[in-house]
Coordinates of C-alpha atoms and ligand atoms in Angstrom, one line a residue:
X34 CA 0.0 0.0 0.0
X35 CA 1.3 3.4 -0.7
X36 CA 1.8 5.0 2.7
X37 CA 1.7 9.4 2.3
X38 CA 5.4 10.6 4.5
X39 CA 4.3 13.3 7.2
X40 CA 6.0 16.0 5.0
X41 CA 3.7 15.2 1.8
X42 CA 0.5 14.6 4.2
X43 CA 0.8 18.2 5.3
X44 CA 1.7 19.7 1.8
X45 CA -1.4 18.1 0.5
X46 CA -3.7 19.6 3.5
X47 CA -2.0 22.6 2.6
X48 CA -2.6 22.7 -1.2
X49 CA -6.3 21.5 -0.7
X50 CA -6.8 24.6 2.0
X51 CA -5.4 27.3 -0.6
X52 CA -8.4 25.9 -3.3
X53 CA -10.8 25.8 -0.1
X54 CA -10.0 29.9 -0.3
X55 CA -11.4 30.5 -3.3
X56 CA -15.2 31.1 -3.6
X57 CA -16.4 28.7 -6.5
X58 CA -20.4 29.2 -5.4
X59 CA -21.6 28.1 -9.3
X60 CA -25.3 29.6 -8.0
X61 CA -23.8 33.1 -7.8
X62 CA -22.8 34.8 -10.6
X63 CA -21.2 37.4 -8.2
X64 CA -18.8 34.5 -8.2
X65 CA -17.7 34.3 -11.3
X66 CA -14.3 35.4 -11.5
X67 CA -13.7 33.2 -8.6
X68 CA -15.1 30.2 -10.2
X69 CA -12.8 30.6 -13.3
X70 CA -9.6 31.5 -11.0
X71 CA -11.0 27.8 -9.1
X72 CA -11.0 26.4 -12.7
X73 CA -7.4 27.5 -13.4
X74 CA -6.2 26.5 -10.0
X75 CA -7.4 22.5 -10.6
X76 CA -5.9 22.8 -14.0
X77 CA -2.6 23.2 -12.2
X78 CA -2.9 21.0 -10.3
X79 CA -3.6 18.2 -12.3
X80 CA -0.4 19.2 -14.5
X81 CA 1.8 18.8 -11.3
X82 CA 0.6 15.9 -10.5
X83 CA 1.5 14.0 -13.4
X84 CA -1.3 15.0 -16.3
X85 CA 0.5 15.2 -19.3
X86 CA -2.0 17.4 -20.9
X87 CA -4.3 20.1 -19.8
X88 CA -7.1 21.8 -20.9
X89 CA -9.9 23.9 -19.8
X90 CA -13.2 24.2 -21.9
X91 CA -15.4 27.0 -21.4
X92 CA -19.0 26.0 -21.8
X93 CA -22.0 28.8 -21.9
X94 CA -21.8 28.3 -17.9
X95 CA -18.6 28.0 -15.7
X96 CA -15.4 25.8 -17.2
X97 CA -14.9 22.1 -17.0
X98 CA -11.3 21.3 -16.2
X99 CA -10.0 18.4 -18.3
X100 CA -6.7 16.6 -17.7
X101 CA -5.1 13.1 -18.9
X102 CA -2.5 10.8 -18.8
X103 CA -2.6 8.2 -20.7
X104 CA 0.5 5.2 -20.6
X105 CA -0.1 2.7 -23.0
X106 CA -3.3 2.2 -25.3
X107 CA -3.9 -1.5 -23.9
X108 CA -4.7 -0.3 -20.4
X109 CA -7.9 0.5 -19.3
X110 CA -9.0 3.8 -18.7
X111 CA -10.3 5.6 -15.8
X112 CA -12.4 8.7 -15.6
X113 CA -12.2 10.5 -12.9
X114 CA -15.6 12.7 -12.4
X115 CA -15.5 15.6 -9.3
X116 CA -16.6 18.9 -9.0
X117 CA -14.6 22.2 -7.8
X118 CA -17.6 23.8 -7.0
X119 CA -19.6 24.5 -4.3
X120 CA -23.2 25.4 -2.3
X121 CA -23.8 29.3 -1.3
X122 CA -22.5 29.0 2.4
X123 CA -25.6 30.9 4.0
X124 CA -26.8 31.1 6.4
X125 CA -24.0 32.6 6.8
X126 CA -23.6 33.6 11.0
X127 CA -24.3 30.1 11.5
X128 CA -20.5 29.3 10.9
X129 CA -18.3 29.1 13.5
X130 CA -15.5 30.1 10.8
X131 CA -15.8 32.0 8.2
X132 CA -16.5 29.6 5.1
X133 CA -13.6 30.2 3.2
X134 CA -11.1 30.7 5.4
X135 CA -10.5 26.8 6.2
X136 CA -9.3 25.6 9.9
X137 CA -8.8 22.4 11.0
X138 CA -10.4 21.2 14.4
X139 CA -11.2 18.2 16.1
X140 CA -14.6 16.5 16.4
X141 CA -15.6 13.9 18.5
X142 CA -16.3 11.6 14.9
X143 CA -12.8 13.3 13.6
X144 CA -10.4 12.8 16.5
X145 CA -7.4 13.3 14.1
X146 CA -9.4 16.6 13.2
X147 CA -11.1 18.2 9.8
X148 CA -10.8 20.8 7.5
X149 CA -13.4 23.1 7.9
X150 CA -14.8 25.1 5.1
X151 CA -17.5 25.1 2.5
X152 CA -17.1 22.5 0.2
X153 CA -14.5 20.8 2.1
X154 CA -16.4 17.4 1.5
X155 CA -18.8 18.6 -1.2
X156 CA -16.3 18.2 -3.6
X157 CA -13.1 19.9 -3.4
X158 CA -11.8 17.5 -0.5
X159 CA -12.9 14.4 -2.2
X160 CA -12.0 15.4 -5.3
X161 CA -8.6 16.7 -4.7
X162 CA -7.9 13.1 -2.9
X163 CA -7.9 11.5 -7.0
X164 CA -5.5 14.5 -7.7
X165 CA -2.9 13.0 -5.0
X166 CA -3.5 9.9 -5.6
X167 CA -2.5 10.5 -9.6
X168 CA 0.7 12.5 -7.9
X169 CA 1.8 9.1 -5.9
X170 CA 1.3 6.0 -8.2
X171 CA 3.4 8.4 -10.9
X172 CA 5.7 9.2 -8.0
X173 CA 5.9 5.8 -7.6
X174 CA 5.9 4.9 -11.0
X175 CA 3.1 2.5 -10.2
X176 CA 0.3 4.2 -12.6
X177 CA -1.7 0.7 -13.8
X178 CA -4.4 2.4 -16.1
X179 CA -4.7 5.6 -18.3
X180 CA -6.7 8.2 -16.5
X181 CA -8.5 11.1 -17.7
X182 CA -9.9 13.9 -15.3
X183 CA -12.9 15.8 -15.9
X184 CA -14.1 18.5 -13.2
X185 CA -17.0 20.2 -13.7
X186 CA -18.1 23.9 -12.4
X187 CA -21.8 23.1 -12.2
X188 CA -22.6 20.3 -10.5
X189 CA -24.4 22.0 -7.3
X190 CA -26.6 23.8 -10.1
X191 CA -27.9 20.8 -12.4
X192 CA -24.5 20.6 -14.8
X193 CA -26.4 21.3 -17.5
X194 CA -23.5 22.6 -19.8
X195 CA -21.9 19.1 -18.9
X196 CA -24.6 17.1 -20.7
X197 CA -23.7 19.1 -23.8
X198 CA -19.6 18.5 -23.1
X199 CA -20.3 14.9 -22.7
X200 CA -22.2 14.7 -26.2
X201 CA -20.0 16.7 -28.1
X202 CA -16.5 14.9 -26.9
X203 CA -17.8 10.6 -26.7
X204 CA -14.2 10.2 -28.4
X205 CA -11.7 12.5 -25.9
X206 CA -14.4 11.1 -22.8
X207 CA -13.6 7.1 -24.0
X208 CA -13.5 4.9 -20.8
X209 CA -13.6 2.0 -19.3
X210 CA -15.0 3.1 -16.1
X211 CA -16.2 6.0 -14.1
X212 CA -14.5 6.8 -11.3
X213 CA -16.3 9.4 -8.5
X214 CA -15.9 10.4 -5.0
X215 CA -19.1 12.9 -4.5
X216 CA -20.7 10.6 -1.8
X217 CA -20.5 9.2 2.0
X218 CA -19.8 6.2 3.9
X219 CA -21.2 4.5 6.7
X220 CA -18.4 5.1 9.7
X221 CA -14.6 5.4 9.8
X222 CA -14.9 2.1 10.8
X223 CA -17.5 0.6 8.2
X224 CA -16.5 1.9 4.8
X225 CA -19.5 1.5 2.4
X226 CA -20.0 1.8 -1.3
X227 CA -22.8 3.4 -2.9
X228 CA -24.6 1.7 -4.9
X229 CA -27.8 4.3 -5.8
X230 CA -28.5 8.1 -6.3
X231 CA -31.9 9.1 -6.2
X232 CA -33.2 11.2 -8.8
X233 CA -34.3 14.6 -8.7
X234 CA -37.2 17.5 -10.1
X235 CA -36.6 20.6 -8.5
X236 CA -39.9 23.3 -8.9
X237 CA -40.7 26.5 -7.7
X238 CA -44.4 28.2 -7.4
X239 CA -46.0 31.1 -7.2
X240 CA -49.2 32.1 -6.1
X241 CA -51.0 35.3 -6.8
X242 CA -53.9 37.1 -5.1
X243 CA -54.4 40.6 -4.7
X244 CA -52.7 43.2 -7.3
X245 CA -50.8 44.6 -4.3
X246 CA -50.2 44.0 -0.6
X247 CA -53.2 45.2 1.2
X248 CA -53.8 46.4 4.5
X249 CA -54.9 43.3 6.9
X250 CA -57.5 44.9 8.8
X251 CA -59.7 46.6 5.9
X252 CA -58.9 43.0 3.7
X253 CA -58.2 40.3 6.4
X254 CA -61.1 37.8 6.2
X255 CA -62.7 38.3 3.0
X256 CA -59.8 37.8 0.3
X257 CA -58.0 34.8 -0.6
X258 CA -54.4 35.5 1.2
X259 CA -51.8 33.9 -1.0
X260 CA -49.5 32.5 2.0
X261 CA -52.2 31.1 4.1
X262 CA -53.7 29.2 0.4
X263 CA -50.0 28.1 -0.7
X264 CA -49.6 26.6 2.6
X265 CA -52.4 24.8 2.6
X266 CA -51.7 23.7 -0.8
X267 CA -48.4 22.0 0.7
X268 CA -50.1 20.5 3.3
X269 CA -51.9 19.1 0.9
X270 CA -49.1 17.0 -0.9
X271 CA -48.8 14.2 2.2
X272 CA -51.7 12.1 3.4
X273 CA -51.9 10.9 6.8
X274 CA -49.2 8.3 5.9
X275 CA -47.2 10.7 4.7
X276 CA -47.7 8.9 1.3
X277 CA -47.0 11.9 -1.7
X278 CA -50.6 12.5 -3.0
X279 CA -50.0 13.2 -6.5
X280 CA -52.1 11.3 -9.2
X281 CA -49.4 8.8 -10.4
X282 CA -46.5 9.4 -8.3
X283 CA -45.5 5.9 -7.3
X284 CA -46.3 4.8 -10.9
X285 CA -43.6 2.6 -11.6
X286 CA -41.7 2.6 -8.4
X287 CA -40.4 -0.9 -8.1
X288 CA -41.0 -2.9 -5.4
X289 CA -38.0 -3.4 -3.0
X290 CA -37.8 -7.3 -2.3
X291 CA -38.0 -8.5 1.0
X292 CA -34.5 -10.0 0.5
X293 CA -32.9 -6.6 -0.2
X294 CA -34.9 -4.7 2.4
X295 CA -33.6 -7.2 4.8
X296 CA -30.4 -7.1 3.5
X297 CA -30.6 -3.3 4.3
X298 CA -31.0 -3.8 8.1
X299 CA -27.5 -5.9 8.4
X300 CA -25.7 -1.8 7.6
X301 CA -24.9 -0.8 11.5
X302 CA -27.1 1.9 12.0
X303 CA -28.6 3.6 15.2
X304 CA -31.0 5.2 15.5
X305 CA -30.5 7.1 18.8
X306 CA -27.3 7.9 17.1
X307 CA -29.1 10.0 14.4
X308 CA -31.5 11.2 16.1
X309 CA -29.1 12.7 18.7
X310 CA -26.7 13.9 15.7
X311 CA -29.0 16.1 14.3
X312 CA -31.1 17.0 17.9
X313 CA -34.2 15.9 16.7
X314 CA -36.8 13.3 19.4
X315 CA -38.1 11.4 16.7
X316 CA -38.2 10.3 13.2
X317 CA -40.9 11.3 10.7
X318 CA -41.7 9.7 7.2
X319 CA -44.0 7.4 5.1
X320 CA -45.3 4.8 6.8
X321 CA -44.1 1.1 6.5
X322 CA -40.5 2.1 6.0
X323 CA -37.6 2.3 8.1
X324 CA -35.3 5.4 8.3
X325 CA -32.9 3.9 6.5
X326 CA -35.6 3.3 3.6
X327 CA -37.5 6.3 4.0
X328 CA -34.0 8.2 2.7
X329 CA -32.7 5.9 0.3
X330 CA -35.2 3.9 -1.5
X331 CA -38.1 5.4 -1.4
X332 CA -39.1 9.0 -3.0
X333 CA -39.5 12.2 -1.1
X334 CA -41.0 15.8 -1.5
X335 CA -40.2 18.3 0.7
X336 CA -40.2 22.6 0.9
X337 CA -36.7 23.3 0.8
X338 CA -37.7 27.4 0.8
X339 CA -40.4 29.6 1.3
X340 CA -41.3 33.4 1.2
X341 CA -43.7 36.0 1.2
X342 CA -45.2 39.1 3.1
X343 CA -42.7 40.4 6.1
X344 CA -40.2 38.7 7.0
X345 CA -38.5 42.0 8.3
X346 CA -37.9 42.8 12.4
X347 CA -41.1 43.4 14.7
X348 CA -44.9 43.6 13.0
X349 CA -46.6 44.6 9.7
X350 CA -49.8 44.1 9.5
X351 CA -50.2 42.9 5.7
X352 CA -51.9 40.4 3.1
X353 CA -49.4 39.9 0.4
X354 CA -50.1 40.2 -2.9
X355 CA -47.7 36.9 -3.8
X356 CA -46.3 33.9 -1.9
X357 CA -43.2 31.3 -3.2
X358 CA -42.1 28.0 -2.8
X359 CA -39.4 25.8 -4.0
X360 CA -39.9 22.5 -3.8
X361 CA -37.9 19.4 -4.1
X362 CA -38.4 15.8 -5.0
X363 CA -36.3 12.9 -4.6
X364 CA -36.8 9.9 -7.0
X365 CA -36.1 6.4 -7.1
X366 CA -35.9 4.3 -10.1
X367 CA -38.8 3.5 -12.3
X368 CA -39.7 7.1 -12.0
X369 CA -38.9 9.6 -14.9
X370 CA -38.1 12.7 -13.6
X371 CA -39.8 14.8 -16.5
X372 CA -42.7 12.9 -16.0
X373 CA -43.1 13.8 -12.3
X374 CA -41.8 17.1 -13.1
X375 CA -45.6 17.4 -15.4
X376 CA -47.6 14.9 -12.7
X377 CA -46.6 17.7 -10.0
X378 CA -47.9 20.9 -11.9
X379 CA -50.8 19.6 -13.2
X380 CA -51.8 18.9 -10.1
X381 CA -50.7 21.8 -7.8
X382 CA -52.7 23.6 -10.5
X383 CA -55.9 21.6 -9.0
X384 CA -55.3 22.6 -5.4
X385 CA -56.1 26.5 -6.1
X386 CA -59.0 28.0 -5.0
X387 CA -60.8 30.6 -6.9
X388 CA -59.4 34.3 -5.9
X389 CA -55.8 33.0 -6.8
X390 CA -53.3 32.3 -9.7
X391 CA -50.3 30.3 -9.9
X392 CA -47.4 29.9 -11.6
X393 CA -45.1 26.8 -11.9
X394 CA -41.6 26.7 -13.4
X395 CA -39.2 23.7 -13.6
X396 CA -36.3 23.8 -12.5
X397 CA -33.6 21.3 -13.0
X398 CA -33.7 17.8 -12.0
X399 CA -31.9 14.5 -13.3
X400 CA -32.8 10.7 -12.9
X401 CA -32.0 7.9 -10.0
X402 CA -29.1 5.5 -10.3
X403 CA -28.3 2.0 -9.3
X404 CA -25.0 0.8 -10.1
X405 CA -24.4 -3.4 -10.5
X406 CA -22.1 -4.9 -7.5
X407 CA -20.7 -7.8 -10.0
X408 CA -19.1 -5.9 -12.3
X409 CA -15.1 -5.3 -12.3
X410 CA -15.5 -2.1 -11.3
X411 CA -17.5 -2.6 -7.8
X412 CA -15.4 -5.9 -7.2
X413 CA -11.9 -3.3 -7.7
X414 CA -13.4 -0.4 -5.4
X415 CA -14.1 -3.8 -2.5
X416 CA -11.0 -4.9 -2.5
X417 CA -9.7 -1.4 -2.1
X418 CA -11.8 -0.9 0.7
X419 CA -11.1 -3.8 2.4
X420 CA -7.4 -3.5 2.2
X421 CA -6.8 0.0 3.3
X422 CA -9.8 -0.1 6.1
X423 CA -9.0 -3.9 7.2
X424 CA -13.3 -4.3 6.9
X425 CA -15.2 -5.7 4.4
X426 CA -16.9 -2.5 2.9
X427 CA -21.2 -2.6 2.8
X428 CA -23.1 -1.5 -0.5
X429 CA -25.7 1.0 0.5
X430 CA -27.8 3.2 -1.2
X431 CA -27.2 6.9 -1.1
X432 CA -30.6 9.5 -1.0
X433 CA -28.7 12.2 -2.9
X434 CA -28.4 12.9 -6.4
X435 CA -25.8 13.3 -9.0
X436 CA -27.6 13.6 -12.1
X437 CA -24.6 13.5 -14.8
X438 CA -24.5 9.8 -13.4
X439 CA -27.0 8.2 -15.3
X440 CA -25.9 10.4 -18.8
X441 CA -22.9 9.0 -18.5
X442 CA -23.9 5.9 -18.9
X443 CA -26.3 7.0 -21.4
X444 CA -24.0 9.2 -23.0
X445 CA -20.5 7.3 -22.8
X446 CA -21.7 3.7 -22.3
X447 CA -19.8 2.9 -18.8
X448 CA -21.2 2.6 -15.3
X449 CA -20.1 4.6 -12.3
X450 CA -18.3 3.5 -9.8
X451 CA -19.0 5.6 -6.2
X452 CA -16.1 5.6 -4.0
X453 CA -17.1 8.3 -1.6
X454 CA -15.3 9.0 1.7
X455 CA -17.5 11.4 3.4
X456 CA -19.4 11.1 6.0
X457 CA -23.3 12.4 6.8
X458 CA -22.9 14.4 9.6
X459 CA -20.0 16.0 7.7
X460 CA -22.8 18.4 7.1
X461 CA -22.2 19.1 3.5
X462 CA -24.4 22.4 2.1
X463 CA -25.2 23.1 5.8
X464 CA -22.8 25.2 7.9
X465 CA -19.5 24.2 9.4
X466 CA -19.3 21.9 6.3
X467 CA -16.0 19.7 7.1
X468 CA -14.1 17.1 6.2
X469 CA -12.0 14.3 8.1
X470 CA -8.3 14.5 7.6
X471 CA -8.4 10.3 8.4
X472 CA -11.1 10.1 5.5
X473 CA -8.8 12.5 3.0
X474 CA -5.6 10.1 3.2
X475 CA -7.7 7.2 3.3
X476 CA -9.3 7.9 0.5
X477 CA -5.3 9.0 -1.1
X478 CA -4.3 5.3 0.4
X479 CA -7.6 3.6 -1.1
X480 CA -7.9 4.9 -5.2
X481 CA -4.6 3.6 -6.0
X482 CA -5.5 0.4 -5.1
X483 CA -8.5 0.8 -7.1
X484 CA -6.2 1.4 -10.3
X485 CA -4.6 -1.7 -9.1
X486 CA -7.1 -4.1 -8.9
X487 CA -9.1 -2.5 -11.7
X488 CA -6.4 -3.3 -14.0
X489 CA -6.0 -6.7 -12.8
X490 CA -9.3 -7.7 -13.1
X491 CA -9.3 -5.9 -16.2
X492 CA -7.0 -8.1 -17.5
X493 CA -8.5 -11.4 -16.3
X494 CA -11.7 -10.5 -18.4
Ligands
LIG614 N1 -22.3 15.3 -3.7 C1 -23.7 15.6 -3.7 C2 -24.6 14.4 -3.9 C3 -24.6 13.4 -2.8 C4 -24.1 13.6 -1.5 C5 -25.0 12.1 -3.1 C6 -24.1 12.6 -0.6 C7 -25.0 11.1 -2.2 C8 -24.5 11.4 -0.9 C9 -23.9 16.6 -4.8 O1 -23.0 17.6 -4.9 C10 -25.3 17.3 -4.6 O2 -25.4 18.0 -3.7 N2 -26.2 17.0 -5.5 C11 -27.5 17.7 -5.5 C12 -28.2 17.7 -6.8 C13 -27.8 18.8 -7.7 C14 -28.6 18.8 -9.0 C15 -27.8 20.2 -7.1 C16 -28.4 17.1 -4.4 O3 -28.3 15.9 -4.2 O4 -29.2 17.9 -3.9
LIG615 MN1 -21.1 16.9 -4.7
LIG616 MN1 -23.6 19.1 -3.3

């Protein structure tokens, strides 16, 4: 196993902390000089550590950073997938540090500390760890397959220039595999492999009533007041079983077998230990599901923002004219997300009275993905595992999304592999965001033995 000397362990922390500076928020256009200075900075880096050539692509959005180095033609080849950059950091006082100015502290989960800073996990941490790991196996002269590098700009905003890249450069993007560290494990001590992303179809609505904001007194009572209505309207999306109510939703959800659902209860997982971590008394979801189900394989809707009338310090006493919502749903497969993207507005649409209009817009959204376990790919990232964390790693399936994943496959042809190293209560896109320093050199430690065994295996085929 390729061990990291102290000296290079705290070079790298120190490289990955100067890209944790910059400011890459993709939402932001504020931000955009920073995201291209983040751009340029990755391109570096992949040139020191051992790409042979270099390239960044502007796209009608922010810059994918490409990078390869390819030895010899009979090798397989491994794409590397990450993203450089990252979720707005508000709310903002909620840090303990500012966002961008990265510190490392100890936690009682990271008792050899963690960098923290927004998008320390989420993906500049865990991408940076492939970057490394390129620098050491050509240190080492131990570089088993090609690799090509391809980090995107606009993965926290839908990567919608991406699908475009992909389909325009199927030749320069040829690989065997797909290699991506943009997800969590279970514990330090139980490494897992994902094995699903759930899909995604992000709206936002508005409701109208009066022309203007009125006066609550002269209009409270007799007018339609858009907040109360588009509240109600939410309320109206769960039944009592907290089953999603709209016309067609679980069309085409499969089925979980009782095999797999009891296959899901062997992953350690406590309860009390999640409720504690995120200081809630108890859990809430669909009924007949665990917790554990509820957030991987079944779908979810939720409010992820709302807004309307004052907000402002003490009281106004007002009916606003307009009230908003964005609203979020997570999909598993057998759901097409364009399809529930439709199912949902046509039927908001039916929930508003009379005395109010509304307005739906799409925003973006991507589908689920389940990748196979007895492919060459999975069986490499296991072995990996297993040697650098001396356990047997678990397949489990992740509730987030990544929705490039599945056009990759569609696009390119190969299957993702999802070596994350993170872990949940690293609290990625919430504040104090942070990642282990034990999980960033495992992770170094662990994808080289990936190439390894993935050329191995790929040679046995
Ligand atoms: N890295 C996450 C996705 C993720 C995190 C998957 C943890 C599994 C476990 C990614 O950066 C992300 O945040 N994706 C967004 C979707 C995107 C379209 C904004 C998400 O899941 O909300
Ligand atoms: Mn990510
Ligand atoms: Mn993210």
């Amino acid at each position: 196993m390729a061990t990291i000397l102290p000296s290079e362990k705290q070079r790298f922390i120190d490289e990955l902390i100067e890209l944790l500076k910059i400011p890459t928020i993709s939402a932001d256009s504020k931000y955009n000089e920073d995201i291209k200075k983040g751009a340029k900075w990755v391109k570096d880096a992949l040139a020191s550590a051992g790409c042979t050539e270099t390239e960044i692509f502007p796209t009608k959005g922010h810059p994918i950073v490409y990078g390869e180095r390819i030895v010899d033609s009979n090798l397989p080849t491994i794409l590397v997938y990450g993203h450089y950059d990252v979720q707005p950091p508000d709310p903002i006082e909620l840090w303990d540090n500012p966002p961008f100015e990265p510190i490392i502290k100890k936690t009682e989960l990271h008792k050899e500390g963690a960098i923290f800073a927004r998008g320390a996990c989420d993906d500049k941490g865990q991408m940076y760890m492939h970057i490394k790991a390129l620098e050491i196996m050509v240190k080492n002269d131990e570089l088993t397959c090609n690799v090509k590098f391809m980090i995107e700009g606009e993965e926290e905003v839908g990567s919608d220039n991406l699908e475009l890249f992909i389909k325009q450069n199927k030749e320069k993007l040829r690989n065997d595999v797909i290699l991506i560290s943009d997800t969590g494990m279970i514990s330090n001590s139980q490494p897992s492999i994902t094995t699903g992303l759930r899909g995604l179809s992000y709206m936002e609505v508005t409701v109208t009533g009066p022309n203007r904001d009125l006066h609550s007194g002269l209009y409270g009572g007799a007018v339609a007041n858009p907040i109360n209505i588009l509240t109600k309207m939410i309320a109206q999306l769960h039944d009592e079983n907290n089953c999603i109510t709209i016309p067609g939703f679980y069309e085409g959800v499969e089925n979980i077998s009782k095999e797999e659902r009891e296959e899901m209860t062997k992953a350690p997982f406590s309860i009390d230990n999640y409720k504690k971590e995120i200081q809630i008394n108890a859990v809430y979801g669909e009924i007949g599901f665990s917790t554990l189900e509820r957030s991987s394989i079944r779908p979810s809707l939720d409010v992820n923002g709302i807004w309307g009338g004052y907000t402002g310090e003490g009281a106004k006493t007002v009916i606003a004219s307009k009230a908003h919502a964005k609203i979020s749903m997570r999909l598993v497969p057998g759901q097409d997300w364009e399809i529930i993207s439709e199912l949902f507005k046509n039927h908001i649409k039916t929930l508003v009275p009379d005395g109010i209009s509304i307005q739906v817009i799409k925003h973006h959204g991507g589908q689920a993905y389940v990748t196979p376990t007895d492919n060459i790919g999975y069986k490499a990232a296991h072995r990996a595992y297993a040697e650098t964390f001396g356990v047997e790693p678990i397949p489990q399936k992740g509730g987030g999304s990544i929705p490039i994943v599945p056009l990759f496959e569609d696009v390119l042809g190969t299957k993702s592999v999802l070596m994350g190293f993170g872990l949940d209560s690293d609290a990625i896109h919430s504040p104090n965001e942070h990642f282990g320093l034990f999980n960033f050199f495992k992770g170094i430690e662990t994808i080289p033995l990936f190439y390894k065994n993935y050329a191995k295996l790929f040679s046995q085929k």
